[in-house]
mmCIF file of C-alpha atoms in Angstrom:
data_model
loop_
_atom_site.group_PDB
_atom_site.id
_atom_site.type_symbol
_atom_site.label_atom_id
_atom_site.label_comp_id
_atom_site.label_asym_id
_atom_site.label_seq_id
_atom_site.Cartn_x
_atom_site.Cartn_y
_atom_site.Cartn_z
ATOM 1 C CA MET A 1336 4.542 -24.179 12.150
ATOM 2 C CA ARG A 1337 2.559 -26.974 13.717
ATOM 3 C CA ASP A 1338 -0.498 -26.387 15.937
ATOM 4 C CA ALA A 1339 1.320 -28.104 18.764
ATOM 5 C CA ASP A 1340 3.971 -25.411 18.626
ATOM 6 C CA ARG A 1341 1.489 -22.488 18.961
ATOM 7 C CA GLY A 1342 1.785 -22.039 22.727
ATOM 8 C CA ASP A 1343 3.034 -18.801 24.166
ATOM 9 C CA ASP A 1344 6.254 -20.625 25.228
ATOM 10 C CA ALA A 1345 7.064 -21.582 21.666
ATOM 11 C CA ARG A 1346 10.087 -19.742 20.279
ATOM 12 C CA TYR A 1347 10.936 -19.466 16.666
ATOM 13 C CA SER A 1348 14.262 -18.086 15.488
ATOM 14 C CA ILE A 1349 14.309 -15.036 13.362
ATOM 15 C CA SER A 1350 15.211 -17.132 10.339
ATOM 16 C CA GLN A 1351 12.250 -19.532 10.973
ATOM 17 C CA ALA A 1352 9.885 -16.611 11.365
ATOM 18 C CA ALA A 1353 11.165 -14.826 8.270
ATOM 19 C CA ARG A 1354 10.990 -18.049 6.210
ATOM 20 C CA GLY A 1355 7.443 -18.761 7.425
ATOM 21 C CA PHE A 1356 6.292 -15.275 6.386
ATOM 22 C CA ASN A 1357 8.327 -15.218 3.199
ATOM 23 C CA LEU A 1358 10.349 -12.203 4.302
ATOM 24 C CA PRO A 1359 14.075 -11.479 4.463
ATOM 25 C CA VAL A 1360 15.613 -11.677 7.977
ATOM 26 C CA SER A 1361 16.709 -8.062 7.531
ATOM 27 C CA THR A 1362 13.000 -6.995 7.445
ATOM 28 C CA LEU A 1363 12.321 -8.522 10.846
ATOM 29 C CA ARG A 1364 15.494 -6.887 12.190
ATOM 30 C CA TYR A 1365 14.322 -3.515 10.720
ATOM 31 C CA TYR A 1366 10.875 -3.948 12.298
ATOM 32 C CA ASP A 1367 12.579 -4.710 15.660
ATOM 33 C CA ASP A 1368 14.735 -1.606 15.309
ATOM 34 C CA LEU A 1369 11.566 0.482 14.610
ATOM 35 C CA GLY A 1370 9.803 -0.971 17.629
ATOM 36 C CA LEU A 1371 7.158 -2.603 15.443
ATOM 37 C CA LEU A 1372 8.162 -6.173 16.233
ATOM 38 C CA PRO A 1373 10.343 -6.608 19.273
ATOM 39 C CA ALA A 1374 11.695 -10.094 19.716
ATOM 40 C CA ALA A 1375 10.236 -12.140 22.579
ATOM 41 C CA GLY A 1376 13.763 -13.026 23.654
ATOM 42 C CA ARG A 1377 17.085 -14.397 22.414
ATOM 43 C CA ARG A 1378 18.672 -17.723 22.114
ATOM 44 C CA GLY A 1379 22.308 -16.724 22.297
ATOM 45 C CA ASN A 1380 22.559 -13.792 19.861
ATOM 46 C CA VAL A 1381 19.558 -14.959 17.840
ATOM 47 C CA ARG A 1382 16.244 -13.097 18.109
ATOM 48 C CA CYS A 1383 13.309 -15.392 18.902
ATOM 49 C CA TYR A 1384 9.617 -14.892 18.521
ATOM 50 C CA GLY A 1385 6.627 -16.482 20.164
ATOM 51 C CA HIS A 1386 3.111 -16.877 18.848
ATOM 52 C CA ALA A 1387 2.061 -13.352 19.984
ATOM 53 C CA GLU A 1388 4.938 -11.809 18.015
ATOM 54 C CA LEU A 1389 4.150 -13.910 14.962
ATOM 55 C CA ARG A 1390 0.514 -12.794 15.211
ATOM 56 C CA ARG A 1391 1.750 -9.203 15.292
ATOM 57 C CA LEU A 1392 3.931 -9.877 12.237
ATOM 58 C CA ALA A 1393 0.908 -11.247 10.396
ATOM 59 C CA LEU A 1394 -0.947 -8.066 11.195
ATOM 60 C CA ILE A 1395 1.965 -5.921 9.996
ATOM 61 C CA GLN A 1396 1.994 -7.887 6.746
ATOM 62 C CA ARG A 1397 -1.746 -7.390 6.284
ATOM 63 C CA LEU A 1398 -1.582 -3.675 6.928
ATOM 64 C CA HIS A 1399 1.727 -2.665 5.320
ATOM 65 C CA HIS A 1400 2.766 -5.301 2.817
ATOM 66 C CA ARG A 1401 -0.633 -5.227 1.114
ATOM 67 C CA GLY A 1402 -0.203 -1.486 0.669
ATOM 68 C CA LEU A 1403 -2.969 -0.466 3.029
ATOM 69 C CA VAL A 1404 -0.912 1.771 5.260
ATOM 70 C CA SER A 1405 2.629 3.102 5.684
ATOM 71 C CA LEU A 1406 4.970 1.671 8.291
ATOM 72 C CA ALA A 1407 4.479 4.793 10.404
ATOM 73 C CA ASP A 1408 0.686 4.359 10.275
ATOM 74 C CA THR A 1409 1.139 0.627 11.003
ATOM 75 C CA ALA A 1410 3.065 1.631 14.100
ATOM 76 C CA THR A 1411 0.180 3.876 15.081
ATOM 77 C CA LEU A 1412 -2.408 1.177 14.573
ATOM 78 C CA ILE A 1413 -0.531 -1.443 16.596
ATOM 79 C CA GLY A 1414 0.523 1.031 19.270
ATOM 80 C CA ALA A 1415 4.264 0.995 18.487
ATOM 81 C CA GLY A 1416 4.731 4.621 17.417
ATOM 82 C CA PRO A 1417 5.873 7.489 19.627
ATOM 83 C CA ALA A 1418 2.831 8.514 21.715
ATOM 84 C CA ASP A 1419 3.317 12.259 21.013
ATOM 85 C CA ASP A 1420 3.651 11.656 17.296
ATOM 86 C CA ARG A 1421 0.631 9.392 16.863
ATOM 87 C CA ARG A 1422 -2.573 10.101 15.002
ATOM 88 C CA SER A 1423 -5.513 8.176 16.323
ATOM 89 C CA GLY A 1424 -6.075 4.722 14.869
ATOM 90 C CA ARG A 1425 -9.423 5.806 13.489
ATOM 91 C CA GLU A 1426 -7.785 8.784 11.671
ATOM 92 C CA VAL A 1427 -5.312 6.355 10.115
ATOM 93 C CA LEU A 1428 -8.038 3.955 9.080
ATOM 94 C CA THR A 1429 -10.194 6.741 7.619
ATOM 95 C CA ALA A 1430 -7.334 8.178 5.638
ATOM 96 C CA SER A 1431 -6.279 4.707 4.437
ATOM 97 C CA LEU A 1432 -9.800 3.869 3.345
ATOM 98 C CA ALA A 1433 -10.037 7.158 1.403
ATOM 99 C CA ALA A 1434 -6.704 6.402 -0.320
ATOM 100 C CA ILE A 1435 -7.900 2.906 -1.246
ATOM 101 C CA ARG A 1436 -11.083 4.379 -2.697
ATOM 102 C CA ASN A 1437 -9.040 6.784 -4.803
ATOM 103 C CA ARG A 1438 -6.739 3.968 -6.023
ATOM 104 C CA THR A 1439 -9.796 1.862 -6.776
ATOM 105 C CA ALA A 1440 -11.273 4.721 -8.834
ATOM 106 C CA ASP A 1441 -7.926 5.104 -10.623
ATOM 107 C CA LEU A 1442 -7.790 1.414 -11.395
ATOM 108 C CA GLN A 1443 -11.351 1.433 -12.627
ATOM 109 C CA ALA A 1444 -10.515 4.329 -14.996
ATOM 110 C CA ALA A 1445 -7.496 2.384 -16.198
ATOM 111 C CA ARG A 1446 -9.674 -0.655 -16.778
ATOM 112 C CA ARG A 1447 -12.177 1.424 -18.768
ATOM 113 C CA LEU A 1448 -9.353 2.840 -20.872
ATOM 114 C CA LEU A 1449 -7.982 -0.626 -21.655
ATOM 115 C CA GLU A 1450 -11.439 -1.883 -22.461
ATOM 116 C CA HIS A 1451 -12.040 1.088 -24.709
ATOM 117 C CA LEU A 1452 -8.738 0.488 -26.522
ATOM 118 C CA LEU A 1453 -9.558 -3.171 -26.997
ATOM 119 C CA THR A 1454 -12.854 -2.272 -28.663
ATOM 120 C CA CYS A 1455 -11.479 0.666 -30.702
ATOM 121 C CA PRO A 1456 -11.763 -0.214 -34.401
ATOM 122 C CA LYS A 1457 -8.403 1.393 -35.326
ATOM 123 C CA ALA A 1458 -5.548 -0.941 -36.298
ATOM 124 C CA ASP A 1459 -3.257 0.619 -33.665
ATOM 125 C CA PRO A 1460 -5.659 1.953 -31.003
ATOM 126 C CA VAL A 1461 -2.987 3.281 -28.661
ATOM 127 C CA ARG A 1462 -1.667 5.610 -31.364
ATOM 128 C CA GLN A 1463 -4.701 6.077 -33.566
ATOM 129 C CA CYS A 1464 -7.784 6.123 -31.257
ATOM 130 C CA THR A 1465 -9.468 9.473 -31.988
ATOM 131 C CA PRO A 1466 -11.128 9.978 -28.556
ATOM 132 C CA LEU A 1467 -7.874 9.080 -26.770
ATOM 133 C CA ARG A 1468 -5.850 11.416 -28.932
ATOM 134 C CA ALA A 1469 -8.349 14.214 -28.247
ATOM 135 C CA GLU A 1470 -8.184 13.614 -24.520
ATOM 136 C CA LEU A 1471 -4.391 13.557 -24.593
ATOM 137 C CA ASP A 1472 -4.220 16.813 -26.637
ATOM 138 C CA GLU A 1473 -6.551 18.440 -24.167
ATOM 139 C CA ALA A 1474 -4.523 17.190 -21.226
ATOM 140 C CA VAL A 1475 -1.308 18.653 -22.794
ATOM 141 C CA GLU A 1476 -3.033 22.025 -23.431
ATOM 142 C CA GLU A 1477 -4.395 22.198 -19.919
ATOM 143 C CA ALA A 1478 -1.078 21.199 -18.351
ATOM 144 C CA LEU A 1479 0.761 23.935 -20.197
ATOM 145 C CA ALA A 1480 -1.833 26.663 -19.800
ATOM 146 C CA GLU A 1481 -2.915 26.447 -16.151
ATOM 147 C CA THR A 1482 0.193 27.253 -14.226
ATOM 148 C CA PRO A 1483 3.088 29.629 -14.861
ATOM 149 C CA GLY A 1484 5.629 26.758 -15.041
ATOM 150 C CA GLY A 1485 3.390 24.795 -17.308
ATOM 151 C CA LEU A 1486 2.513 22.117 -14.796
ATOM 152 C CA ARG A 1487 -0.921 21.439 -13.262
ATOM 153 C CA THR A 1488 -1.278 21.256 -9.509
ATOM 154 C CA THR A 1489 -4.551 19.193 -9.547
ATOM 155 C CA ARG A 1490 -5.618 16.117 -11.362
ATOM 156 C CA ARG A 1491 -8.053 16.577 -14.218
ATOM 157 C CA LYS A 1492 -10.896 14.248 -15.041
ATOM 158 C CA SER A 1493 -10.435 11.749 -17.898
ATOM 159 C CA MET A 1494 -13.105 10.365 -20.243
ATOM 160 C CA HIS A 1495 -12.419 7.080 -18.487
ATOM 161 C CA ASP A 1496 -13.032 8.385 -14.955
ATOM 162 C CA ASN A 1497 -16.136 7.429 -13.106
ATOM 163 C CA PRO A 1498 -18.388 10.539 -13.276
ATOM 164 C CA THR A 1499 -19.941 9.633 -9.918
ATOM 165 C CA ALA A 1500 -16.621 9.172 -8.125
ATOM 166 C CA PRO A 1501 -15.514 12.025 -5.789
ATOM 167 C CA ASP A 1502 -12.625 14.176 -6.986
#
Protein backbone atom coordinates (compact mmCIF):
# COMPACT_ATOMS: atom_id res chain seq x y z
CA MET A 1 0.00 0.00 0.00
CA ARG A 2 1.47 3.33 -1.03
CA ASP A 3 1.84 6.27 1.34
CA ALA A 4 -0.48 8.29 -0.90
CA ASP A 5 -3.22 5.74 -0.21
CA ARG A 6 -3.00 6.04 3.58
CA GLY A 7 -5.70 8.63 4.10
CA ASP A 8 -8.82 7.81 6.10
CA ASP A 9 -10.84 7.83 2.88
CA ALA A 10 -8.75 5.05 1.37
CA ARG A 11 -10.62 1.79 1.01
CA TYR A 12 -9.02 -1.56 0.50
CA SER A 13 -11.04 -4.62 -0.40
CA ILE A 14 -10.98 -7.56 1.95
CA SER A 15 -8.79 -9.48 -0.51
CA GLN A 16 -6.30 -6.58 -0.74
CA ALA A 17 -6.14 -6.31 3.05
CA ALA A 18 -5.78 -10.07 3.48
CA ARG A 19 -3.05 -10.24 0.86
CA GLY A 20 -1.20 -7.28 2.40
CA PHE A 21 -1.18 -8.95 5.82
CA ASN A 22 -0.55 -12.45 4.46
CA LEU A 23 -3.82 -13.79 5.87
CA PRO A 24 -6.64 -15.76 4.31
CA VAL A 25 -9.76 -13.72 3.53
CA SER A 26 -11.68 -16.08 5.83
CA THR A 27 -9.63 -14.81 8.79
CA LEU A 28 -10.73 -11.22 8.17
CA ARG A 29 -14.34 -12.37 7.83
CA TYR A 30 -14.01 -14.28 11.10
CA TYR A 31 -12.54 -11.23 12.85
CA ASP A 32 -15.46 -9.17 11.52
CA ASP A 33 -17.96 -11.76 12.79
CA LEU A 34 -16.30 -11.63 16.24
CA GLY A 35 -16.43 -7.84 16.28
CA LEU A 36 -12.64 -7.57 16.32
CA LEU A 37 -12.33 -5.99 12.89
CA PRO A 38 -15.54 -4.50 11.53
CA ALA A 39 -15.27 -3.41 7.92
CA ALA A 40 -15.27 0.33 7.32
CA GLY A 41 -17.88 -0.17 4.63
CA ARG A 42 -18.78 -2.16 1.56
CA ARG A 43 -18.28 -1.81 -2.13
CA GLY A 44 -21.21 -3.85 -3.39
CA ASN A 45 -21.01 -7.05 -1.34
CA VAL A 46 -17.28 -6.70 -0.69
CA ARG A 47 -16.04 -5.65 2.74
CA CYS A 48 -13.67 -2.69 2.60
CA TYR A 49 -11.15 -1.38 5.11
CA GLY A 50 -9.59 2.03 5.65
CA HIS A 51 -6.28 2.89 7.26
CA ALA A 52 -7.73 2.82 10.79
CA GLU A 53 -9.04 -0.72 10.28
CA LEU A 54 -5.72 -1.84 8.80
CA ARG A 55 -3.92 -0.38 11.80
CA ARG A 56 -6.28 -2.37 14.04
CA LEU A 57 -5.53 -5.51 12.00
CA ALA A 58 -1.79 -4.88 12.47
CA LEU A 59 -2.40 -4.68 16.23
CA ILE A 60 -4.42 -7.92 16.20
CA GLN A 61 -1.56 -9.61 14.36
CA ARG A 62 0.98 -8.37 16.85
CA LEU A 63 -1.06 -9.48 19.83
CA HIS A 64 -2.64 -12.71 18.64
CA HIS A 65 -0.65 -14.12 15.73
CA ARG A 66 2.61 -13.79 17.61
CA GLY A 67 1.09 -15.87 20.38
CA LEU A 68 1.00 -13.13 22.97
CA VAL A 69 -2.70 -13.32 23.82
CA SER A 70 -5.81 -15.26 22.87
CA LEU A 71 -8.44 -13.80 20.54
CA ALA A 72 -10.71 -13.20 23.53
CA ASP A 73 -7.95 -11.29 25.31
CA THR A 74 -7.15 -9.43 22.09
CA ALA A 75 -10.80 -8.34 22.03
CA THR A 76 -10.44 -7.11 25.61
CA LEU A 77 -7.30 -5.14 24.83
CA ILE A 78 -8.76 -3.44 21.76
CA GLY A 79 -12.15 -2.89 23.37
CA ALA A 80 -14.10 -5.28 21.16
CA GLY A 81 -15.23 -7.83 23.74
CA PRO A 82 -18.55 -7.83 25.59
CA ALA A 83 -18.29 -5.19 28.34
CA ASP A 84 -19.68 -7.47 31.07
CA ASP A 85 -17.29 -10.27 30.11
CA ARG A 86 -14.09 -8.24 29.96
CA ARG A 87 -11.12 -8.38 32.25
CA SER A 88 -9.20 -5.16 32.44
CA GLY A 89 -6.55 -4.61 29.84
CA ARG A 90 -3.89 -4.49 32.55
CA GLU A 91 -5.01 -7.88 33.90
CA VAL A 92 -4.70 -9.34 30.41
CA LEU A 93 -1.26 -7.79 29.92
CA THR A 94 -0.07 -8.99 33.34
CA ALA A 95 -1.28 -12.55 32.72
CA SER A 96 0.20 -12.56 29.20
CA LEU A 97 3.56 -11.36 30.46
CA ALA A 98 3.58 -14.10 33.12
CA ALA A 99 2.77 -16.71 30.47
CA ILE A 100 5.59 -15.43 28.24
CA ARG A 101 8.01 -15.59 31.17
CA ASN A 102 6.97 -19.20 31.80
CA ARG A 103 7.37 -20.09 28.12
CA THR A 104 10.74 -18.36 28.10
CA ALA A 105 11.85 -20.41 31.12
CA ASP A 106 10.63 -23.59 29.40
CA LEU A 107 12.52 -22.69 26.22
CA GLN A 108 15.66 -21.94 28.21
CA ALA A 109 15.38 -25.34 29.92
CA ALA A 110 14.94 -26.98 26.50
CA ARG A 111 18.00 -25.11 25.22
CA ARG A 112 20.05 -26.28 28.22
CA LEU A 113 18.92 -29.87 27.62
CA LEU A 114 19.93 -29.73 23.96
CA GLU A 115 23.25 -28.12 24.82
CA HIS A 116 23.86 -30.82 27.43
CA LEU A 117 23.04 -33.58 24.95
CA LEU A 118 25.38 -32.03 22.39
CA THR A 119 28.25 -32.09 24.89
CA CYS A 120 27.45 -35.54 26.33
CA PRO A 121 30.33 -37.91 25.52
CA LYS A 122 28.02 -40.88 24.85
CA ALA A 123 27.70 -42.10 21.25
CA ASP A 124 23.88 -41.80 21.40
CA PRO A 125 23.27 -39.12 24.03
CA VAL A 126 19.47 -39.12 23.76
CA ARG A 127 19.35 -42.82 24.69
CA GLN A 128 22.57 -43.22 26.68
CA CYS A 129 23.12 -39.99 28.66
CA THR A 130 23.32 -41.11 32.30
CA PRO A 131 22.07 -37.85 33.89
CA LEU A 132 19.16 -37.66 31.43
CA ARG A 133 18.21 -41.31 32.03
CA ALA A 134 18.30 -40.74 35.80
CA GLU A 135 16.09 -37.66 35.44
CA LEU A 136 13.63 -39.54 33.22
CA ASP A 137 13.49 -42.51 35.63
CA GLU A 138 12.82 -40.12 38.50
CA ALA A 139 10.10 -38.38 36.49
CA VAL A 140 8.40 -41.72 35.79
CA GLU A 141 8.55 -42.76 39.46
CA GLU A 142 7.15 -39.43 40.64
CA ALA A 143 4.40 -39.42 38.01
CA LEU A 144 3.23 -42.88 39.05
CA ALA A 145 3.58 -42.41 42.80
CA GLU A 146 2.12 -39.01 43.53
CA THR A 147 -1.52 -39.37 42.53
CA PRO A 148 -4.01 -42.23 42.77
CA GLY A 149 -4.41 -42.40 38.98
CA GLY A 150 -0.67 -42.30 38.47
CA LEU A 151 -0.58 -38.80 36.98
CA ARG A 152 0.99 -35.69 38.48
CA THR A 153 -1.04 -32.53 38.84
CA THR A 154 1.94 -30.15 39.03
CA ARG A 155 5.07 -29.77 36.97
CA ARG A 156 8.29 -30.98 38.56
CA LYS A 157 11.65 -29.28 38.21
CA SER A 158 14.16 -30.68 35.73
CA MET A 159 17.94 -30.65 35.94
CA HIS A 160 17.73 -28.24 33.00
CA ASP A 161 15.37 -25.79 34.68
CA ASN A 162 16.68 -22.45 35.81
CA PRO A 163 16.98 -22.77 39.61
CA THR A 164 16.27 -19.05 40.03
CA ALA A 165 13.11 -19.08 37.90
CA PRO A 166 9.76 -18.97 39.74
CA ASP A 167 7.71 -22.19 39.73
